[in-house]
Amino acid sequence: MYPKYAIPALCLMLTVFTAVAQQKAPSGLLCDLLAFPELQVENGYPVPPEFPHRGGAPLQEVRIGNRQPAFSWIIPVASQQSAYQIIVRSSDGKEVWNSGKTASRRSVAVDYAGTPLAGDAVYYWQVKFWDEKDQESDYATPQRFRMAKNITAYNTARYPLQKTDQQPVTIRQSDNTWRADFGKDAFGQLRLTLTSSTGKDTVIVRMGEALRPDGSIHPRPGGTIRFQEHRLPLLAGTHTYRVRIRPDARNTGGQAVLMPDYIGEVLPFRYVELSGYEGNPGKEGLVRSIVHYPFNDEAASFVSSDSTLNAVWELCKYSMKATTFAGVYVDGDRERIPYEADAYINQLGHYAADREFSLARYSHEYLLHHATWPTEWILQSVLMAWHDYLYTGDIRSARYHYTDLTAKLLLPLEDANGLISTRTRKQDAALLRSIHFKGDGIRDIVDWPHTGILGLGKAEGGETDGFVFERYNAVVNAWYFHALRAMSKMAEATGKSEDAKALSARAENVRKAYRKTFFDPKRKIFRDGDSTQHASLHANMFALAFGLADEADLPSLAAFIRSRGMACSVYGSQFLMDAVYDAGDEAYGLSLLASRSERSWYNMIRAGSTITMEAWDNKYKPNQDWNHAWGAVPANIIPRRLMGIEPLEPGFSVFRVKPMPGGLQHASLQLPTVRGNIKMAFRQEGGTFFLDLEIPGNSAAEVHIPKAFTGKNYKLRVNGVATKPSRNGAFTLRSGQYAIVAGK
């Protein structure tokens, strides 16, 4: 959970204006996207804020480094804001900004506009609003923040890492060994409180992620599944020991993200064994300190009539928390290196699991300057920036990094035919410098791994569905088209209208060239490249997911995609699932999400992992690890596609609710957003669809009734009132609580 602090007495110095308030006060305040800008930790453990410090152990704390911090807040449900007033005061009570009553609906990412803020100084801000009837609210409880010593034009604030202590879920003795199970895998450290009467005892401590059939920890689990063994000589009496984790040479190398000194080295483990200990340690004698970014376990929830789907959701949601241990999105424990593709999927899943945006933004900005080798990964930086803006409503990051983002479009690789290629000798030192890539060149990946590498034999197909790499590649050009469209929207949002028009026109040219080069009009599917007839799952799912298919293509594309099954990696499944739902094939989408086949998310649970794995199974990637967030695709697909909630306008000012339940009898979801929680629940009963929906304040929803319950003369009731339905089943609702009933 997030730390919770009482507002200190110093806040009493603030002047709170009194008024006859007919509205509840705003809540959920964010300063530079942080809900707890006052957070301080000592050696990883949250401590009450103390300004100024009184000495003792050094503290890690949040510092706001932006010259103009941005403020966001949540408006009560059923309200629409017409005006706001923000007041910012220094710690001595001096007012440094009073916006006055400002006519505006904006409640996310409102930039500070007062006198310059001082470095290393503490401030408090509060806000109230007026609704559409000009009814005034109370002020929100003031929120405290501290500025960095060095303030710059733009800087992304983030939290320090936290530790949370846990005891085993179970502990039992088998022969001369105590076996403890913490219930779930986590990156952490181990403390033991043990007693020796002689001081001559030695205990063998084992920590690991996987078990053997006999229930003991597997010492050679294969791949990058972790195990460590330690000899622990005991002192006479009762003492608490900290097991010192041995660092791994690969994940502490030159490109890896290192654990900070205040945390120390960590190991992913679920199980602990103590051999040779004569006493009974009890649960209280074994403490695992897990390391994670601040995370609200209660922010998001999902439950449905399908128990397998529920288990998959819980696996993926927990993976969002467990894999934040490094303070930046990394690829897993084997390398601990940030990669764009991992971060993109992690970003979407994290948004669905918590009202937290800073880690995704920091990871994206880190990757802007630490690019990796795949062509598609470079283009994904643009999509990460777009989703950052779409989910937060805060354009500052894209504005500040506009030049870098434009470079990530790889425009110099475009040929006369309108397509890009890494095989036309257009890569040069200037291009690589512009994208901050330090290698010899980038190359296309499509999916990972390829055949014949990382322990796969030449006869094993890898995860590309036999994709044929040609001079012009369908997948990389689908990414190019997708990135151009996203960059056009960000250009418009940053006031660069001419750029926006040029990028939009270029995207349209790419679309025409793409269909001319890759679409097979006889088979009505897409080929892999310009000089091959081979058509892979990947060529077709990316084209469909990124808007390169015409409406008339959907039946043939959906049929082809079904015929290929899950012929992609856990990474590729992100775009397979998007494509399936874009084709309207909701029954197939549900069957994939809730599958129990070998190539399924449930198989990760069956294999014994509690964090999503890097591959469907060890045999598909023999060096895989068991803690890879890019395997957690359902964390975003369940809320985005099955439940159908996606932002249509930045900051969720308008969002779509388009449930695609397939055969799912009922489901409910709580989805955190920058504007507050969206709550929805549906059930199918006979020929009637029931939808309960709560829309956060200051927002609106475009609601779609599933096609199975619409058509000519279908009936619609909203909060018991007969409503004239639209022919396509879509209608708009403002903030509030609704009971919707639709059917034929």
Tab-separated table of C-alpha atoms in Angstrom, residues 107-457:
chain	number	residue	atom	x	y	z
A	107	SER	CA	-8.481	19.257	-13.494
A	108	VAL	CA	-5.377	17.413	-14.682
A	109	ALA	CA	-1.894	18.780	-15.325
A	110	VAL	CA	-2.501	22.412	-14.406
A	111	ASP	CA	0.901	24.103	-14.466
A	112	TYR	CA	2.110	26.254	-11.608
A	113	ALA	CA	1.999	29.939	-12.549
A	114	GLY	CA	3.136	31.826	-9.453
A	115	THR	CA	6.355	33.466	-8.356
A	116	PRO	CA	9.495	31.324	-8.903
A	117	LEU	CA	9.789	28.455	-6.439
A	118	ALA	CA	12.974	28.217	-4.383
A	119	GLY	CA	15.295	25.239	-4.464
A	120	ASP	CA	15.255	22.920	-1.434
A	121	ALA	CA	12.124	24.657	-0.113
A	122	VAL	CA	8.885	23.117	1.165
A	123	TYR	CA	5.505	24.189	-0.190
A	124	TYR	CA	1.837	23.307	0.267
A	125	TRP	CA	-0.895	23.447	-2.327
A	126	GLN	CA	-4.655	23.158	-2.111
A	127	VAL	CA	-7.509	23.415	-4.574
A	128	LYS	CA	-11.257	23.872	-4.699
A	129	PHE	CA	-13.661	23.889	-7.622
A	130	TRP	CA	-17.020	25.174	-8.792
A	131	ASP	CA	-19.375	22.818	-10.594
A	132	GLU	CA	-21.512	23.476	-13.669
A	133	LYS	CA	-24.151	25.119	-11.435
A	134	ASP	CA	-21.470	27.360	-9.918
A	135	GLN	CA	-21.712	25.556	-6.596
A	136	GLU	CA	-18.472	25.918	-4.670
A	137	SER	CA	-16.628	23.068	-2.972
A	138	ASP	CA	-14.513	22.992	0.147
A	139	TYR	CA	-10.753	23.100	-0.268
A	140	ALA	CA	-8.967	19.802	-0.560
A	141	THR	CA	-6.642	18.862	2.286
A	142	PRO	CA	-3.331	20.637	1.538
A	143	GLN	CA	-0.600	18.543	-0.026
A	144	ARG	CA	3.051	19.123	0.784
A	145	PHE	CA	5.954	18.915	-1.649
A	146	ARG	CA	9.640	19.746	-1.496
A	147	MET	CA	11.626	21.233	-4.339
A	148	ALA	CA	14.939	19.847	-5.522
A	149	LYS	CA	18.068	21.817	-4.830
A	150	ASN	CA	18.592	22.322	-8.548
A	151	ILE	CA	15.399	23.248	-10.378
A	152	THR	CA	15.239	22.861	-14.162
A	153	ALA	CA	12.773	23.573	-16.930
A	154	TYR	CA	11.646	19.956	-16.951
A	155	ASN	CA	12.325	16.983	-14.687
A	156	THR	CA	10.402	13.814	-13.890
A	157	ALA	CA	9.954	13.289	-10.175
A	158	ARG	CA	9.714	9.764	-8.825
A	159	TYR	CA	9.519	7.872	-5.581
A	160	PRO	CA	12.360	6.118	-3.785
A	161	LEU	CA	12.089	2.344	-3.587
A	162	GLN	CA	10.339	0.805	-0.603
A	163	LYS	CA	10.733	-2.333	1.454
A	164	THR	CA	7.835	-4.298	2.896
A	165	ASP	CA	8.441	-7.057	5.446
A	166	GLN	CA	6.575	-10.334	5.085
A	167	GLN	CA	6.385	-13.588	7.016
A	168	PRO	CA	5.882	-16.974	5.366
A	169	VAL	CA	2.384	-18.120	4.522
A	170	THR	CA	3.344	-21.626	5.634
A	171	ILE	CA	6.302	-23.240	7.381
A	172	ARG	CA	6.770	-26.936	8.079
A	173	GLN	CA	9.515	-29.370	9.002
A	174	SER	CA	10.605	-32.275	6.821
A	175	ASP	CA	13.378	-34.449	8.216
A	176	ASN	CA	16.112	-32.015	9.281
A	177	THR	CA	14.868	-29.135	7.121
A	178	TRP	CA	12.409	-26.313	7.713
A	179	ARG	CA	10.550	-25.361	4.530
A	180	ALA	CA	8.878	-21.959	4.236
A	181	ASP	CA	6.630	-20.665	1.471
A	182	PHE	CA	5.957	-16.919	1.158
A	183	GLY	CA	3.053	-17.550	-1.202
A	184	LYS	CA	4.344	-15.467	-4.092
A	185	ASP	CA	7.681	-14.822	-5.709
A	186	ALA	CA	9.204	-11.385	-5.043
A	187	PHE	CA	12.482	-9.528	-5.346
A	188	GLY	CA	13.769	-9.189	-1.836
A	189	GLN	CA	16.130	-10.002	0.986
A	190	LEU	CA	15.972	-12.415	3.909
A	191	ARG	CA	16.373	-11.898	7.657
A	192	LEU	CA	16.498	-14.812	10.081
A	193	THR	CA	16.133	-14.737	13.857
A	194	LEU	CA	17.725	-17.948	15.149
A	195	THR	CA	18.977	-19.333	18.439
A	196	SER	CA	22.067	-21.419	19.211
A	197	SER	CA	22.969	-22.720	22.658
A	198	THR	CA	26.592	-23.480	21.723
A	199	GLY	CA	27.558	-21.001	19.012
A	200	LYS	CA	28.922	-23.928	17.018
A	201	ASP	CA	25.921	-24.601	14.793
A	202	THR	CA	25.910	-23.976	11.057
A	203	VAL	CA	22.640	-23.642	9.166
A	204	ILE	CA	22.319	-24.132	5.422
A	205	VAL	CA	19.974	-21.514	3.953
A	206	ARG	CA	18.432	-22.093	0.528
A	207	MET	CA	16.335	-19.560	-1.394
A	208	GLY	CA	14.632	-20.196	-4.708
A	209	GLU	CA	11.769	-19.746	-7.133
A	210	ALA	CA	10.969	-23.334	-8.132
A	211	LEU	CA	10.317	-26.652	-6.385
A	212	ARG	CA	11.197	-30.227	-7.203
A	213	PRO	CA	8.424	-32.849	-7.223
A	214	ASP	CA	9.266	-33.820	-3.625
A	215	GLY	CA	8.552	-30.259	-2.445
A	216	SER	CA	12.168	-29.203	-1.895
A	217	ILE	CA	13.670	-26.137	-3.547
A	218	HIS	CA	15.091	-26.973	-6.953
A	219	PRO	CA	18.853	-26.257	-6.901
A	220	ARG	CA	19.174	-26.418	-10.715
A	221	PRO	CA	15.822	-25.183	-12.032
A	222	GLY	CA	17.154	-24.276	-15.496
A	223	GLY	CA	17.112	-21.081	-17.516
A	224	THR	CA	17.392	-18.000	-15.356
A	225	ILE	CA	15.094	-19.292	-12.629
A	226	ARG	CA	16.912	-18.358	-9.435
A	227	PHE	CA	18.424	-20.383	-6.590
A	228	GLN	CA	21.037	-19.543	-3.974
A	229	GLU	CA	22.501	-21.485	-1.064
A	230	HIS	CA	24.316	-19.933	1.905
A	231	ARG	CA	26.177	-21.314	4.931
A	232	LEU	CA	25.252	-19.432	8.081
A	233	PRO	CA	27.390	-20.012	11.214
A	234	LEU	CA	25.354	-19.127	14.297
A	235	LEU	CA	26.483	-17.125	17.308
A	236	ALA	CA	25.623	-18.271	20.808
A	237	GLY	CA	22.249	-16.939	21.918
A	238	THR	CA	19.443	-15.439	19.842
A	239	HIS	CA	20.429	-13.147	16.984
A	240	THR	CA	18.975	-11.719	13.813
A	241	TYR	CA	20.960	-12.450	10.637
A	242	ARG	CA	20.673	-10.875	7.232
A	243	VAL	CA	21.489	-13.200	4.340
A	244	ARG	CA	23.792	-11.364	1.978
A	245	ILE	CA	22.589	-11.888	-1.585
A	246	ARG	CA	25.376	-12.772	-3.988
A	247	PRO	CA	25.273	-10.458	-7.028
A	248	ASP	CA	24.989	-11.984	-10.478
A	249	ALA	CA	27.676	-11.027	-12.978
A	250	ARG	CA	25.240	-10.480	-15.835
A	251	ASN	CA	22.525	-8.435	-14.139
A	252	THR	CA	25.064	-6.161	-12.482
A	253	GLY	CA	26.994	-5.489	-15.707
A	254	GLY	CA	27.626	-2.267	-17.584
A	255	GLN	CA	24.135	-1.809	-19.088
A	256	ALA	CA	22.198	-3.144	-16.108
A	257	VAL	CA	20.276	-0.961	-13.674
A	258	LEU	CA	22.001	-1.428	-10.319
A	259	MET	CA	20.203	-1.586	-7.005
A	260	PRO	CA	20.730	1.604	-4.974
A	261	ASP	CA	22.985	1.440	-1.930
A	262	TYR	CA	20.144	2.206	0.481
A	263	ILE	CA	18.392	-0.980	-0.714
A	264	GLY	CA	21.220	-3.407	-1.458
A	265	GLU	CA	21.225	-6.467	-3.701
A	266	VAL	CA	18.030	-8.490	-4.109
A	267	LEU	CA	17.067	-11.954	-5.312
A	268	PRO	CA	13.715	-13.151	-6.650
A	269	PHE	CA	12.553	-15.993	-4.417
A	270	ARG	CA	9.404	-17.524	-3.000
A	271	TYR	CA	10.731	-20.473	-0.995
A	272	VAL	CA	13.243	-20.733	1.859
A	273	GLU	CA	14.786	-23.826	3.437
A	274	LEU	CA	16.787	-24.052	6.657
A	275	SER	CA	18.771	-27.271	7.039
A	276	GLY	CA	20.588	-28.213	10.208
A	277	TYR	CA	18.643	-25.924	12.545
A	278	GLU	CA	17.707	-27.646	15.791
A	279	GLY	CA	15.067	-25.212	16.979
A	280	ASN	CA	11.781	-24.038	15.536
A	281	PRO	CA	12.197	-20.672	13.791
A	282	GLY	CA	8.447	-20.099	13.501
A	283	LYS	CA	6.988	-17.747	10.933
A	284	GLU	CA	8.261	-14.766	12.896
A	285	GLY	CA	11.839	-16.029	12.583
A	286	LEU	CA	11.844	-15.732	8.791
A	287	VAL	CA	11.268	-12.277	7.348
A	288	ARG	CA	11.386	-11.501	3.649
A	289	SER	CA	11.855	-7.807	2.840
A	290	ILE	CA	10.391	-7.332	-0.624
A	291	VAL	CA	11.512	-4.338	-2.691
A	292	HIS	CA	9.091	-2.428	-4.879
A	293	TYR	CA	8.004	0.971	-6.107
A	294	PRO	CA	5.108	2.351	-4.024
A	295	PHE	CA	2.018	0.440	-5.106
A	296	ASN	CA	-1.628	0.536	-4.022
A	297	ASP	CA	-2.831	-3.065	-3.969
A	298	GLU	CA	-6.458	-1.917	-3.698
A	299	ALA	CA	-6.454	0.504	-6.629
A	300	ALA	CA	-7.613	-1.993	-9.260
A	301	SER	CA	-9.778	-5.086	-9.163
A	302	PHE	CA	-11.354	-7.568	-11.548
A	303	VAL	CA	-13.512	-10.625	-10.997
A	304	SER	CA	-15.591	-12.639	-13.419
A	305	SER	CA	-17.550	-15.847	-13.864
A	306	ASP	CA	-14.408	-17.575	-15.247
A	307	SER	CA	-12.026	-18.777	-12.520
A	308	THR	CA	-9.140	-19.225	-14.972
A	309	LEU	CA	-9.515	-15.649	-16.196
A	310	ASN	CA	-9.561	-14.429	-12.596
A	311	ALA	CA	-6.331	-16.284	-11.836
A	312	VAL	CA	-4.691	-14.847	-14.949
A	313	TRP	CA	-5.708	-11.319	-13.909
A	314	GLU	CA	-4.271	-11.746	-10.416
A	315	LEU	CA	-1.026	-13.136	-11.860
A	316	CYS	CA	-0.641	-10.188	-14.211
A	317	LYS	CA	-1.693	-7.519	-11.727
A	318	TYR	CA	0.781	-8.787	-9.130
A	319	SER	CA	3.484	-8.864	-11.807
A	320	MET	CA	3.082	-5.106	-12.184
A	321	LYS	CA	4.062	-4.626	-8.540
A	322	ALA	CA	6.728	-7.294	-8.281
A	323	THR	CA	8.708	-6.130	-11.307
A	324	THR	CA	9.090	-2.524	-10.097
A	325	PHE	CA	11.992	-3.545	-7.832
A	326	ALA	CA	14.650	-1.640	-9.829
A	327	GLY	CA	12.872	1.731	-9.875
A	328	VAL	CA	12.712	1.586	-13.674
A	329	TYR	CA	11.075	-0.953	-15.971
A	330	VAL	CA	13.617	-3.678	-16.743
A	331	ASP	CA	13.412	-6.852	-18.802
A	332	GLY	CA	13.525	-9.223	-15.828
A	333	ASP	CA	16.207	-10.605	-13.561
A	334	ARG	CA	18.544	-12.122	-16.149
A	335	GLU	CA	19.812	-8.774	-17.470
A	336	ARG	CA	17.982	-6.027	-15.536
A	337	ILE	CA	18.261	-3.846	-18.617
A	338	PRO	CA	15.435	-1.572	-19.802
A	339	TYR	CA	14.098	-2.401	-23.268
A	340	GLU	CA	11.454	-0.397	-25.095
A	341	ALA	CA	9.192	-3.370	-25.839
A	342	ASP	CA	9.188	-4.541	-22.240
A	343	ALA	CA	8.526	-1.008	-21.022
A	344	TYR	CA	5.665	-0.424	-23.478
A	345	ILE	CA	3.702	-3.460	-22.282
A	346	ASN	CA	4.688	-2.751	-18.675
A	347	GLN	CA	3.414	0.812	-19.024
A	348	LEU	CA	-0.029	-0.267	-20.238
A	349	GLY	CA	-0.324	-2.889	-17.516
A	350	HIS	CA	0.827	-0.554	-14.744
A	351	TYR	CA	-1.790	2.035	-15.732
A	352	ALA	CA	-4.444	-0.674	-15.346
A	353	ALA	CA	-3.170	-1.845	-11.944
A	354	ASP	CA	-2.553	1.431	-10.115
A	355	ARG	CA	-3.117	5.185	-10.343
A	356	GLU	CA	0.621	5.608	-10.886
A	357	PHE	CA	2.268	7.336	-13.846
A	358	SER	CA	5.757	8.415	-12.779
A	359	LEU	CA	7.526	5.077	-13.182
A	360	ALA	CA	6.246	4.634	-16.733
A	361	ARG	CA	7.282	8.179	-17.625
A	362	TYR	CA	10.726	7.844	-16.069
A	363	SER	CA	11.322	4.501	-17.804
A	364	HIS	CA	10.276	5.922	-21.167
A	365	GLU	CA	12.551	8.948	-20.772
A	366	TYR	CA	15.431	6.712	-19.692
A	367	LEU	CA	15.011	4.672	-22.869
A	368	LEU	CA	14.969	7.776	-25.046
A	369	HIS	CA	18.660	8.098	-24.197
A	370	HIS	CA	19.505	4.391	-23.807
A	371	ALA	CA	18.094	2.963	-27.023
A	372	THR	CA	18.293	-0.759	-27.791
A	373	TRP	CA	18.907	-2.471	-31.123
A	374	PRO	CA	15.545	-3.547	-32.656
A	375	THR	CA	14.032	-1.178	-35.205
A	376	GLU	CA	10.531	-1.686	-33.819
A	377	TRP	CA	11.744	-0.954	-30.302
A	378	ILE	CA	13.009	2.482	-31.426
A	379	LEU	CA	9.582	3.299	-32.878
A	380	GLN	CA	7.901	2.179	-29.660
A	381	SER	CA	9.398	5.162	-27.845
A	382	VAL	CA	6.922	7.324	-29.749
A	383	LEU	CA	4.037	5.098	-28.682
A	384	MET	CA	5.159	5.212	-25.042
A	385	ALA	CA	5.164	9.009	-25.201
A	386	TRP	CA	1.697	8.997	-26.756
A	387	HIS	CA	0.230	6.715	-24.105
A	388	ASP	CA	1.888	8.787	-21.388
A	389	TYR	CA	-0.007	11.801	-22.675
A	390	LEU	CA	-3.218	9.869	-23.327
A	391	TYR	CA	-3.392	8.453	-19.791
A	392	THR	CA	-2.116	11.498	-17.857
A	393	GLY	CA	-3.320	14.466	-19.901
A	394	ASP	CA	0.138	15.963	-19.245
A	395	ILE	CA	1.938	16.976	-22.455
A	396	ARG	CA	5.106	18.323	-20.791
A	397	SER	CA	7.235	15.232	-21.354
A	398	ALA	CA	6.407	15.031	-25.067
A	399	ARG	CA	6.957	18.765	-25.451
A	400	TYR	CA	10.351	18.688	-23.761
A	401	HIS	CA	11.525	15.608	-25.654
A	402	TYR	CA	9.946	16.569	-28.985
A	403	THR	CA	13.206	16.533	-30.938
A	404	ASP	CA	14.198	13.130	-29.579
A	405	LEU	CA	10.764	11.716	-30.320
A	406	THR	CA	10.876	13.004	-33.882
A	407	ALA	CA	14.230	11.266	-34.331
A	408	LYS	CA	12.693	8.003	-33.074
A	409	LEU	CA	10.392	8.030	-36.102
A	410	LEU	CA	13.421	6.971	-38.198
A	411	LEU	CA	12.371	9.238	-41.062
A	412	PRO	CA	15.795	8.994	-42.787
A	413	LEU	CA	15.121	5.293	-43.399
A	414	GLU	CA	12.113	6.051	-45.598
A	415	ASP	CA	12.637	5.136	-49.245
A	416	ALA	CA	11.065	6.553	-52.396
A	417	ASN	CA	8.270	3.986	-52.122
A	418	GLY	CA	7.182	5.465	-48.780
A	419	LEU	CA	8.378	2.524	-46.673
A	420	ILE	CA	11.328	2.270	-44.298
A	421	SER	CA	14.039	-0.356	-44.396
A	422	THR	CA	17.203	-1.145	-42.465
A	423	ARG	CA	18.560	-2.965	-45.541
A	424	THR	CA	18.973	-0.025	-47.909
A	425	ARG	CA	22.208	1.349	-46.431
A	426	LYS	CA	20.522	4.479	-45.119
A	427	GLN	CA	21.715	4.033	-41.567
A	428	ASP	CA	24.559	6.377	-40.764
A	429	ALA	CA	26.308	7.776	-37.711
A	430	ALA	CA	24.080	10.848	-37.640
A	431	LEU	CA	20.934	8.740	-37.480
A	432	LEU	CA	22.296	6.530	-34.710
A	433	ARG	CA	23.393	9.565	-32.705
A	434	SER	CA	19.972	11.167	-33.079
A	435	ILE	CA	18.264	8.126	-31.539
A	436	HIS	CA	20.984	7.761	-28.861
A	437	PHE	CA	21.993	4.294	-30.035
A	438	LYS	CA	25.618	3.387	-29.353
A	439	GLY	CA	25.918	0.191	-31.419
A	440	ASP	CA	26.809	-0.409	-35.043
A	441	GLY	CA	23.226	-0.293	-36.275
A	442	ILE	CA	19.641	-1.303	-35.669
A	443	ARG	CA	17.844	-4.249	-37.250
A	444	ASP	CA	14.318	-5.635	-37.406
A	445	ILE	CA	13.122	-8.131	-34.804
A	446	VAL	CA	9.387	-8.879	-35.475
A	447	ASP	CA	9.236	-11.140	-32.393
A	448	TRP	CA	11.640	-12.881	-30.020
A	449	PRO	CA	13.392	-15.251	-29.882
A	450	HIS	CA	14.296	-16.215	-33.426
A	451	THR	CA	15.028	-19.785	-34.408
A	452	GLY	CA	18.465	-21.277	-33.745
A	453	ILE	CA	19.479	-18.964	-30.883
A	454	LEU	CA	19.340	-18.849	-27.073
A	455	GLY	CA	19.281	-22.627	-26.845
A	456	LEU	CA	16.745	-23.193	-29.617
A	457	GLY	CA	17.824	-25.683	-32.266
